[in-house]
PDB file of C-alpha atoms in Angstrom:
ATOM      1  CA  MET A   1       0.000   0.000   0.000  1.00 48.00           C
ATOM      2  CA  THR A   2       1.291   3.448  -0.887  1.00 51.00           C
ATOM      3  CA  ARG A   3       2.539   5.717   1.864  1.00 80.00           C
ATOM      4  CA  GLN A   4       1.446   8.822  -0.035  1.00 88.00           C
ATOM      5  CA  PRO A   5      -1.353  10.451   1.975  1.00 93.00           C
ATOM      6  CA  PRO A   6      -4.637  10.794   0.069  1.00 95.00           C
ATOM      7  CA  ALA A   7      -5.719  14.016  -1.594  1.00 95.00           C
ATOM      8  CA  TRP A   8      -8.490  14.635   0.969  1.00 96.00           C
ATOM      9  CA  LEU A   9      -5.751  15.420   3.500  1.00 97.00           C
ATOM     10  CA  ASP A  10      -4.240  18.200   1.363  1.00 97.00           C
ATOM     11  CA  PRO A  11      -6.444  21.076   2.673  1.00 97.00           C
ATOM     12  CA  LEU A  12      -5.740  20.104   6.278  1.00 97.00           C
ATOM     13  CA  LEU A  13      -1.986  19.807   5.741  1.00 97.00           C
ATOM     14  CA  ALA A  14      -1.899  23.146   3.946  1.00 97.00           C
ATOM     15  CA  ARG A  15      -3.753  24.849   6.794  1.00 97.00           C
ATOM     16  CA  LEU A  16      -1.573  23.236   9.449  1.00 96.00           C
ATOM     17  CA  GLY A  17       1.465  24.757   7.771  1.00 94.00           C
ATOM     18  CA  THR A  18       0.533  28.092   9.352  1.00 95.00           C
ATOM     19  CA  ALA A  19      -1.240  26.795  12.468  1.00 95.00           C
ATOM     20  CA  ARG A  20      -0.548  28.331  15.870  1.00 94.00           C
ATOM     21  CA  ALA A  21      -1.398  27.201  19.374  1.00 93.00           C
ATOM     22  CA  GLU A  22      -3.991  30.003  19.438  1.00 93.00           C
ATOM     23  CA  ASP A  23      -5.939  28.147  16.761  1.00 93.00           C
ATOM     24  CA  PHE A  24      -6.532  25.318  19.235  1.00 93.00           C
ATOM     25  CA  THR A  25      -6.758  27.021  22.619  1.00 88.00           C
ATOM     26  CA  ARG A  26      -6.988  30.401  24.292  1.00 83.00           C
ATOM     27  CA  ILE A  27      -4.500  29.299  26.941  1.00 81.00           C
ATOM     28  CA  ALA A  28      -0.994  30.458  26.057  1.00 81.00           C
ATOM     29  CA  THR A  29       1.705  27.797  26.073  1.00 84.00           C
ATOM     30  CA  PRO A  30       4.621  28.852  28.322  1.00 80.00           C
ATOM     31  CA  GLU A  31       8.011  29.283  26.690  1.00 79.00           C
ATOM     32  CA  SER A  32       9.577  26.887  29.187  1.00 76.00           C
ATOM     33  CA  GLY A  33       8.530  24.401  31.838  1.00 73.00           C
ATOM     34  CA  GLY A  34       5.730  21.876  31.819  1.00 82.00           C
ATOM     35  CA  ARG A  35       6.005  18.133  31.392  1.00 89.00           C
ATOM     36  CA  GLU A  36       6.703  17.176  27.797  1.00 93.00           C
ATOM     37  CA  SER A  37       4.186  14.765  26.296  1.00 95.00           C
ATOM     38  CA  ALA A  38       2.666  13.813  22.947  1.00 97.00           C
ATOM     39  CA  VAL A  39      -0.437  12.220  21.473  1.00 97.00           C
ATOM     40  CA  LEU A  40      -0.922  10.508  18.119  1.00 98.00           C
ATOM     41  CA  VAL A  41      -3.762  11.822  15.965  1.00 98.00           C
ATOM     42  CA  LEU A  42      -3.958   8.908  13.545  1.00 98.00           C
ATOM     43  CA  LEU A  43      -6.090   9.255  10.418  1.00 98.00           C
ATOM     44  CA  ALA A  44      -6.947   6.303   8.194  1.00 97.00           C
ATOM     45  CA  GLU A  45      -9.452   5.392   5.512  1.00 95.00           C
ATOM     46  CA  GLU A  46     -11.728   2.363   5.434  1.00 86.00           C
ATOM     47  CA  PRO A  47     -12.770   1.299   1.914  1.00 85.00           C
ATOM     48  CA  GLY A  48     -16.364   2.352   1.373  1.00 85.00           C
ATOM     49  CA  ALA A  49     -16.582   4.103   4.746  1.00 85.00           C
ATOM     50  CA  GLY A  50     -14.342   7.149   4.330  1.00 94.00           C
ATOM     51  CA  PRO A  51     -11.771   8.677   6.687  1.00 97.00           C
ATOM     52  CA  ASP A  52     -11.598   7.873  10.389  1.00 98.00           C
ATOM     53  CA  VAL A  53      -9.499   8.631  13.470  1.00 98.00           C
ATOM     54  CA  LEU A  54      -8.149   6.237  16.092  1.00 98.00           C
ATOM     55  CA  VAL A  55      -9.353   6.828  19.647  1.00 97.00           C
ATOM     56  CA  LEU A  56      -8.981   4.768  22.811  1.00 95.00           C
ATOM     57  CA  GLN A  57     -11.104   4.773  25.945  1.00 91.00           C
ATOM     58  CA  ARG A  58      -9.402   4.804  29.323  1.00 85.00           C
ATOM     59  CA  ALA A  59     -10.350   2.114  31.806  1.00 72.00           C
ATOM     60  CA  ALA A  60     -13.103   3.116  34.229  1.00 55.00           C
ATOM     61  CA  THR A  61     -10.952   2.061  37.185  1.00 55.00           C
ATOM     62  CA  LEU A  62      -8.139   4.535  36.558  1.00 47.00           C
ATOM     63  CA  ARG A  63      -7.479   7.182  39.175  1.00 48.00           C
ATOM     64  CA  ASN A  64      -7.215   9.929  36.542  1.00 48.00           C
ATOM     65  CA  HIS A  65      -9.205  10.317  33.284  1.00 50.00           C
ATOM     66  CA  ALA A  66     -11.325   7.258  34.142  1.00 52.00           C
ATOM     67  CA  GLY A  67     -13.454   6.154  31.200  1.00 67.00           C
ATOM     68  CA  GLN A  68     -12.419   9.141  29.086  1.00 82.00           C
ATOM     69  CA  PRO A  69     -11.799   8.750  25.334  1.00 91.00           C
ATOM     70  CA  ALA A  70      -8.404  10.034  24.227  1.00 93.00           C
ATOM     71  CA  PHE A  71      -5.791   9.885  21.527  1.00 97.00           C
ATOM     72  CA  PRO A  72      -3.030   7.361  22.232  1.00 96.00           C
ATOM     73  CA  GLY A  73      -0.168   9.129  23.949  1.00 95.00           C
ATOM     74  CA  GLY A  74       1.504  10.106  27.177  1.00 92.00           C
ATOM     75  CA  ALA A  75       4.552  11.619  28.824  1.00 93.00           C
ATOM     76  CA  ALA A  76       7.956  11.615  27.162  1.00 94.00           C
ATOM     77  CA  ASP A  77      10.611   9.178  28.282  1.00 96.00           C
ATOM     78  CA  PRO A  78      14.285  10.206  28.477  1.00 95.00           C
ATOM     79  CA  THR A  79      15.025   7.641  25.759  1.00 96.00           C
ATOM     80  CA  ASP A  80      12.561   9.167  23.270  1.00 96.00           C
ATOM     81  CA  ALA A  81      14.334  10.939  20.421  1.00 97.00           C
ATOM     82  CA  ASP A  82      11.552  13.514  20.049  1.00 97.00           C
ATOM     83  CA  VAL A  83       7.809  14.022  20.500  1.00 97.00           C
ATOM     84  CA  THR A  84       7.041  11.890  17.446  1.00 98.00           C
ATOM     85  CA  ALA A  85       8.936   9.013  19.035  1.00 98.00           C
ATOM     86  CA  THR A  86       6.924   9.564  22.218  1.00 98.00           C
ATOM     87  CA  ALA A  87       3.592   9.439  20.390  1.00 98.00           C
ATOM     88  CA  LEU A  88       4.485   6.279  18.456  1.00 98.00           C
ATOM     89  CA  ARG A  89       5.940   4.514  21.494  1.00 97.00           C
ATOM     90  CA  GLU A  90       2.901   5.282  23.614  1.00 97.00           C
ATOM     91  CA  ALA A  91       0.533   4.112  20.861  1.00 98.00           C
ATOM     92  CA  ASN A  92       2.434   0.848  20.641  1.00 98.00           C
ATOM     93  CA  GLU A  93       2.356   0.348  24.407  1.00 96.00           C
ATOM     94  CA  GLU A  94      -1.326   1.221  24.720  1.00 96.00           C
ATOM     95  CA  VAL A  95      -2.976  -0.383  21.686  1.00 97.00           C
ATOM     96  CA  ASP A  96      -0.230  -2.483  20.025  1.00 97.00           C
ATOM     97  CA  LEU A  97       0.095  -0.110  17.080  1.00 98.00           C
ATOM     98  CA  ASP A  98       2.948  -0.959  14.713  1.00 98.00           C
ATOM     99  CA  PRO A  99       4.947   2.284  14.293  1.00 98.00           C
ATOM    100  CA  ALA A 100       6.038   1.123  10.831  1.00 97.00           C
ATOM    101  CA  SER A 101       2.400   1.251   9.705  1.00 98.00           C
ATOM    102  CA  VAL A 102       2.280   5.017  10.257  1.00 98.00           C
ATOM    103  CA  THR A 103       3.464   7.830   8.022  1.00 97.00           C
ATOM    104  CA  VAL A 104       4.064  10.859  10.234  1.00 97.00           C
ATOM    105  CA  LEU A 105       2.746  13.973   8.493  1.00 97.00           C
ATOM    106  CA  THR A 106       3.413  16.859  10.855  1.00 97.00           C
ATOM    107  CA  GLU A 107       3.601  17.996  14.453  1.00 97.00           C
ATOM    108  CA  LEU A 108       0.891  20.360  15.655  1.00 96.00           C
ATOM    109  CA  PRO A 109       1.650  23.304  17.959  1.00 95.00           C
ATOM    110  CA  LYS A 110       2.439  22.516  21.576  1.00 94.00           C
ATOM    111  CA  LEU A 111      -0.605  22.905  23.835  1.00 94.00           C
ATOM    112  CA  TRP A 112      -0.440  23.491  27.578  1.00 86.00           C
ATOM    113  CA  ILE A 113      -2.835  21.875  30.048  1.00 83.00           C
ATOM    114  CA  PRO A 114      -2.413  24.062  33.167  1.00 80.00           C
ATOM    115  CA  VAL A 115      -3.957  21.780  35.806  1.00 76.00           C
ATOM    116  CA  SER A 116      -1.661  18.858  35.025  1.00 78.00           C
ATOM    117  CA  ASP A 117       1.156  21.093  33.714  1.00 82.00           C
ATOM    118  CA  PHE A 118       1.559  18.907  30.632  1.00 84.00           C
ATOM    119  CA  VAL A 119       2.808  20.458  27.408  1.00 92.00           C
ATOM    120  CA  VAL A 120       1.255  18.233  24.757  1.00 95.00           C
ATOM    121  CA  THR A 121       2.321  18.003  21.125  1.00 96.00           C
ATOM    122  CA  PRO A 122      -0.307  16.342  18.916  1.00 97.00           C
ATOM    123  CA  VAL A 123       1.452  14.373  16.161  1.00 98.00           C
ATOM    124  CA  LEU A 124      -0.608  13.921  13.003  1.00 98.00           C
ATOM    125  CA  GLY A 125      -0.144  10.608  11.219  1.00 98.00           C
ATOM    126  CA  TRP A 126      -1.477   8.794   8.164  1.00 98.00           C
ATOM    127  CA  TRP A 127      -2.149   5.109   8.863  1.00 98.00           C
ATOM    128  CA  HIS A 128      -0.994   3.809   5.506  1.00 96.00           C
ATOM    129  CA  ARG A 129      -1.198   0.170   6.596  1.00 96.00           C
ATOM    130  CA  PRO A 130      -4.070  -0.258   9.083  1.00 96.00           C
ATOM    131  CA  HIS A 131      -4.042  -3.421  11.146  1.00 97.00           C
ATOM    132  CA  PRO A 132      -6.022  -4.769  14.112  1.00 97.00           C
ATOM    133  CA  VAL A 133      -5.317  -2.970  17.379  1.00 97.00           C
ATOM    134  CA  HIS A 134      -6.400  -3.795  20.922  1.00 95.00           C
ATOM    135  CA  PRO A 135      -5.777  -2.712  24.524  1.00 94.00           C
ATOM    136  CA  ARG A 136      -2.422  -4.104  25.641  1.00 93.00           C
ATOM    137  CA  GLU A 137      -3.130  -3.283  29.275  1.00 86.00           C
ATOM    138  CA  PRO A 138      -6.877  -3.681  29.984  1.00 85.00           C
ATOM    139  CA  ALA A 139      -6.342  -2.107  33.400  1.00 82.00           C
ATOM    140  CA  GLU A 140      -5.459   1.116  31.579  1.00 85.00           C
ATOM    141  CA  VAL A 141      -7.246   0.957  28.219  1.00 91.00           C
ATOM    142  CA  ALA A 142     -10.770  -0.442  28.003  1.00 88.00           C
ATOM    143  CA  HIS A 143     -11.551  -0.029  24.331  1.00 91.00           C
ATOM    144  CA  VAL A 144     -10.071   1.052  20.988  1.00 95.00           C
ATOM    145  CA  ALA A 145     -12.152   2.411  18.114  1.00 95.00           C
ATOM    146  CA  ARG A 146     -11.822   4.010  14.699  1.00 97.00           C
ATOM    147  CA  LEU A 147     -14.355   6.845  14.653  1.00 97.00           C
ATOM    148  CA  PRO A 148     -15.532   7.834  11.149  1.00 97.00           C
ATOM    149  CA  VAL A 149     -15.113  11.492  10.285  1.00 97.00           C
ATOM    150  CA  ALA A 150     -18.582  11.408   8.692  1.00 97.00           C
ATOM    151  CA  GLU A 151     -20.077  10.546  12.080  1.00 97.00           C
ATOM    152  CA  LEU A 152     -17.960  13.075  13.970  1.00 98.00           C
ATOM    153  CA  VAL A 153     -19.195  15.932  11.766  1.00 98.00           C
ATOM    154  CA  ASP A 154     -22.828  14.795  11.817  1.00 98.00           C
ATOM    155  CA  PRO A 155     -24.692  17.661  13.560  1.00 98.00           C
ATOM    156  CA  ALA A 156     -26.756  15.095  15.484  1.00 97.00           C
ATOM    157  CA  ASN A 157     -23.567  13.861  17.159  1.00 97.00           C
ATOM    158  CA  ARG A 158     -22.148  17.226  18.215  1.00 98.00           C
ATOM    159  CA  MET A 159     -22.721  19.169  21.424  1.00 97.00           C
ATOM    160  CA  ARG A 160     -20.907  20.962  24.207  1.00 96.00           C
ATOM    161  CA  VAL A 161     -20.426  19.567  27.697  1.00 95.00           C
ATOM    162  CA  ARG A 162     -20.333  21.377  31.011  1.00 94.00           C
ATOM    163  CA  HIS A 163     -17.655  20.161  33.419  1.00 89.00           C
ATOM    164  CA  PRO A 164     -18.457  20.387  37.190  1.00 89.00           C
ATOM    165  CA  SER A 165     -15.812  23.137  37.379  1.00 86.00           C
ATOM    166  CA  GLY A 166     -17.953  25.289  35.069  1.00 89.00           C
ATOM    167  CA  TRP A 167     -15.731  24.780  32.000  1.00 88.00           C
ATOM    168  CA  ILE A 168     -17.707  24.223  28.805  1.00 92.00           C
ATOM    169  CA  GLY A 169     -16.197  22.759  25.666  1.00 93.00           C
ATOM    170  CA  PRO A 170     -16.918  20.801  22.496  1.00 96.00           C
ATOM    171  CA  ALA A 171     -17.915  17.139  22.508  1.00 97.00           C
ATOM    172  CA  PHE A 172     -18.882  14.332  20.171  1.00 97.00           C
ATOM    173  CA  SER A 173     -21.268  11.462  20.934  1.00 96.00           C
ATOM    174  CA  VAL A 174     -20.270   8.682  18.530  1.00 95.00           C
ATOM    175  CA  ARG A 175     -20.658   4.906  18.742  1.00 91.00           C
ATOM    176  CA  GLY A 176     -21.350   4.874  22.455  1.00 89.00           C
ATOM    177  CA  MET A 177     -18.379   7.127  23.266  1.00 92.00           C
ATOM    178  CA  LEU A 178     -18.600  10.688  24.576  1.00 93.00           C
ATOM    179  CA  VAL A 179     -15.447  12.387  23.330  1.00 95.00           C
ATOM    180  CA  TRP A 180     -14.762  15.620  25.213  1.00 92.00           C
ATOM    181  CA  GLY A 181     -11.973  17.647  26.814  1.00 90.00           C
ATOM    182  CA  PHE A 182      -8.573  18.011  25.194  1.00 91.00           C
ATOM    183  CA  THR A 183      -9.287  15.314  22.598  1.00 95.00           C
ATOM    184  CA  ALA A 184     -12.552  16.886  21.445  1.00 96.00           C
ATOM    185  CA  GLY A 185     -10.952  20.325  21.327  1.00 95.00           C
ATOM    186  CA  VAL A 186      -8.187  19.142  19.009  1.00 96.00           C
ATOM    187  CA  LEU A 187     -10.626  17.143  16.877  1.00 97.00           C
ATOM    188  CA  ALA A 188     -13.021  20.082  16.502  1.00 97.00           C
ATOM    189  CA  THR A 189     -10.226  22.345  15.288  1.00 97.00           C
ATOM    190  CA  LEU A 190      -8.854  19.778  12.836  1.00 98.00           C
ATOM    191  CA  LEU A 191     -12.310  19.149  11.384  1.00 98.00           C
ATOM    192  CA  GLU A 192     -12.694  22.884  10.761  1.00 97.00           C
ATOM    193  CA  MET A 193      -9.214  23.219   9.258  1.00 97.00           C
ATOM    194  CA  GLY A 194      -9.756  20.240   6.968  1.00 97.00           C
ATOM    195  CA  GLY A 195     -12.989  21.705   5.658  1.00 97.00           C
ATOM    196  CA  TRP A 196     -15.032  18.748   6.885  1.00 97.00           C
ATOM    197  CA  ALA A 197     -17.080  20.397   9.649  1.00 97.00           C
ATOM    198  CA  ARG A 198     -20.794  20.999   9.181  1.00 97.00           C
ATOM    199  CA  PRO A 199     -22.986  23.560  10.971  1.00 97.00           C
ATOM    200  CA  TRP A 200     -24.310  22.285  14.282  1.00 96.00           C
ATOM    201  CA  PRO A 201     -26.344  23.786  17.159  1.00 94.00           C
ATOM    202  CA  ARG A 202     -23.714  25.290  19.450  1.00 93.00           C
ATOM    203  CA  ASP A 203     -26.349  26.091  22.083  1.00 94.00           C
ATOM    204  CA  ARG A 204     -26.736  22.358  22.725  1.00 95.00           C
ATOM    205  CA  VAL A 205     -25.066  21.957  26.141  1.00 96.00           C
ATOM    206  CA  ILE A 206     -25.229  18.979  28.509  1.00 94.00           C
ATOM    207  CA  ASP A 207     -23.734  18.332  31.916  1.00 93.00           C
ATOM    208  CA  LEU A 208     -20.796  15.958  31.818  1.00 87.00           C
ATOM    209  CA  PRO A 209     -22.144  12.545  32.882  1.00 80.00           C
ATOM    210  CA  PRO A 210     -20.432  10.542  35.635  1.00 68.00           C
ATOM    211  CA  ALA A 211     -17.395   8.502  34.634  1.00 58.00           C
ATOM    212  CA  GLY A 212     -18.405   5.179  33.191  1.00 53.00           C
ATOM    213  CA  ALA A 213     -21.874   6.298  32.084  1.00 56.00           C
ATOM    214  CA  ASP A 214     -23.140   3.903  29.438  1.00 53.00           C
ATOM    215  CA  PRO A 215     -24.174   4.509  26.804  1.00 49.00           C
ATOM    216  CA  ALA A 216     -22.838   7.935  25.972  1.00 55.00           C
ATOM    217  CA  PRO A 217     -25.567  10.591  25.952  1.00 54.00           C
ATOM    218  CA  SER A 218     -27.354  11.286  22.708  1.00 44.00           C
ATOM    219  CA  ALA A 219     -26.784  14.749  21.333  1.00 42.00           C
ATOM    220  CA  GLY A 220     -30.344  14.867  20.110  1.00 37.00           C
ATOM    221  CA  THR A 221     -32.175  14.176  23.368  1.00 34.00           C
ATOM    222  CA  ASP A 222     -30.217  15.892  26.132  1.00 34.00           C
ATOM    223  CA  ALA A 223     -31.124  19.127  27.820  1.00 33.00           C
ATOM    224  CA  VAL A 224     -30.307  22.319  25.965  1.00 33.00           C
ATOM    225  CA  ASP A 225     -28.833  25.340  27.708  1.00 33.00           C
ATOM    226  CA  GLU A 226     -28.049  28.821  26.487  1.00 29.00           C
ATOM    227  CA  ALA A 227     -24.704  29.440  24.850  1.00 30.00           C
ATOM    228  CA  THR A 228     -21.999  30.476  27.297  1.00 30.00           C
ATOM    229  CA  SER A 229     -19.027  32.778  27.076  1.00 28.00           C
ATOM    230  CA  ILE A 230     -16.864  30.553  29.275  1.00 30.00           C
ATOM    231  CA  ASP A 231     -13.419  30.114  27.726  1.00 36.00           C
ATOM    232  CA  GLU A 232     -13.306  26.945  25.606  1.00 44.00           C
ATOM    233  CA  ALA A 233      -9.673  25.921  25.836  1.00 44.00           C
ATOM    234  CA  ALA A 234      -8.292  22.694  24.352  1.00 52.00           C
ATOM    235  CA  GLY A 235      -9.160  20.842  27.516  1.00 56.00           C
ATOM    236  CA  PRO A 236     -10.892  21.230  30.893  1.00 54.00           C
ATOM    237  CA  PRO A 237      -9.526  20.813  34.395  1.00 45.00           C
ATOM    238  CA  THR A 238      -8.441  17.197  34.836  1.00 45.00           C
TER     239      THR A 238
END
């Protein structure tokens, strides 16, 4: 299979060439400090189904981020050559992803998560040779899924969630998963930059359900609240 990314990625890659952290969050990334980390934003294409993105769901028993969907990734190790190496290593450790099956396209701007003091670099990759993936450590990762872009941009699947802290940010309710926080913030921006996003009711706001709620809430049936001016950064307090 060719490693050349498909033409539908061209608009996104062109836009990312001039992307800044401010395009993803209103929280400024400090010039120094913070714990270096990276996530892998892995795009693929299923024949007859269109583009998709790889997302994992954290185990409900974890102390932090319990049950929360996320991109594969984590903190840098001293042995990692760079943030790309961090993202690929973490994806291998979490979901058994073969790094050789990925064509790395670009690194996104570094984004700071103040509460955890992580400085996260999203690494965009093209999965030129998709293969089965699975949780390598079920105590940490409960589920792995490829979420179709067509379903992510469906207005019926989009909403905003209200964190108990008062933070409100974008979310997606797809295939029984409620994607919110940092992951949803990055996804929402990439969908806009790629020209894939569709208009959706931004006044649709729900309270964040308890960890482990099943199934994920339906965007079409939850309570609606008035739009808020609360700062929608890339991620909420965690």
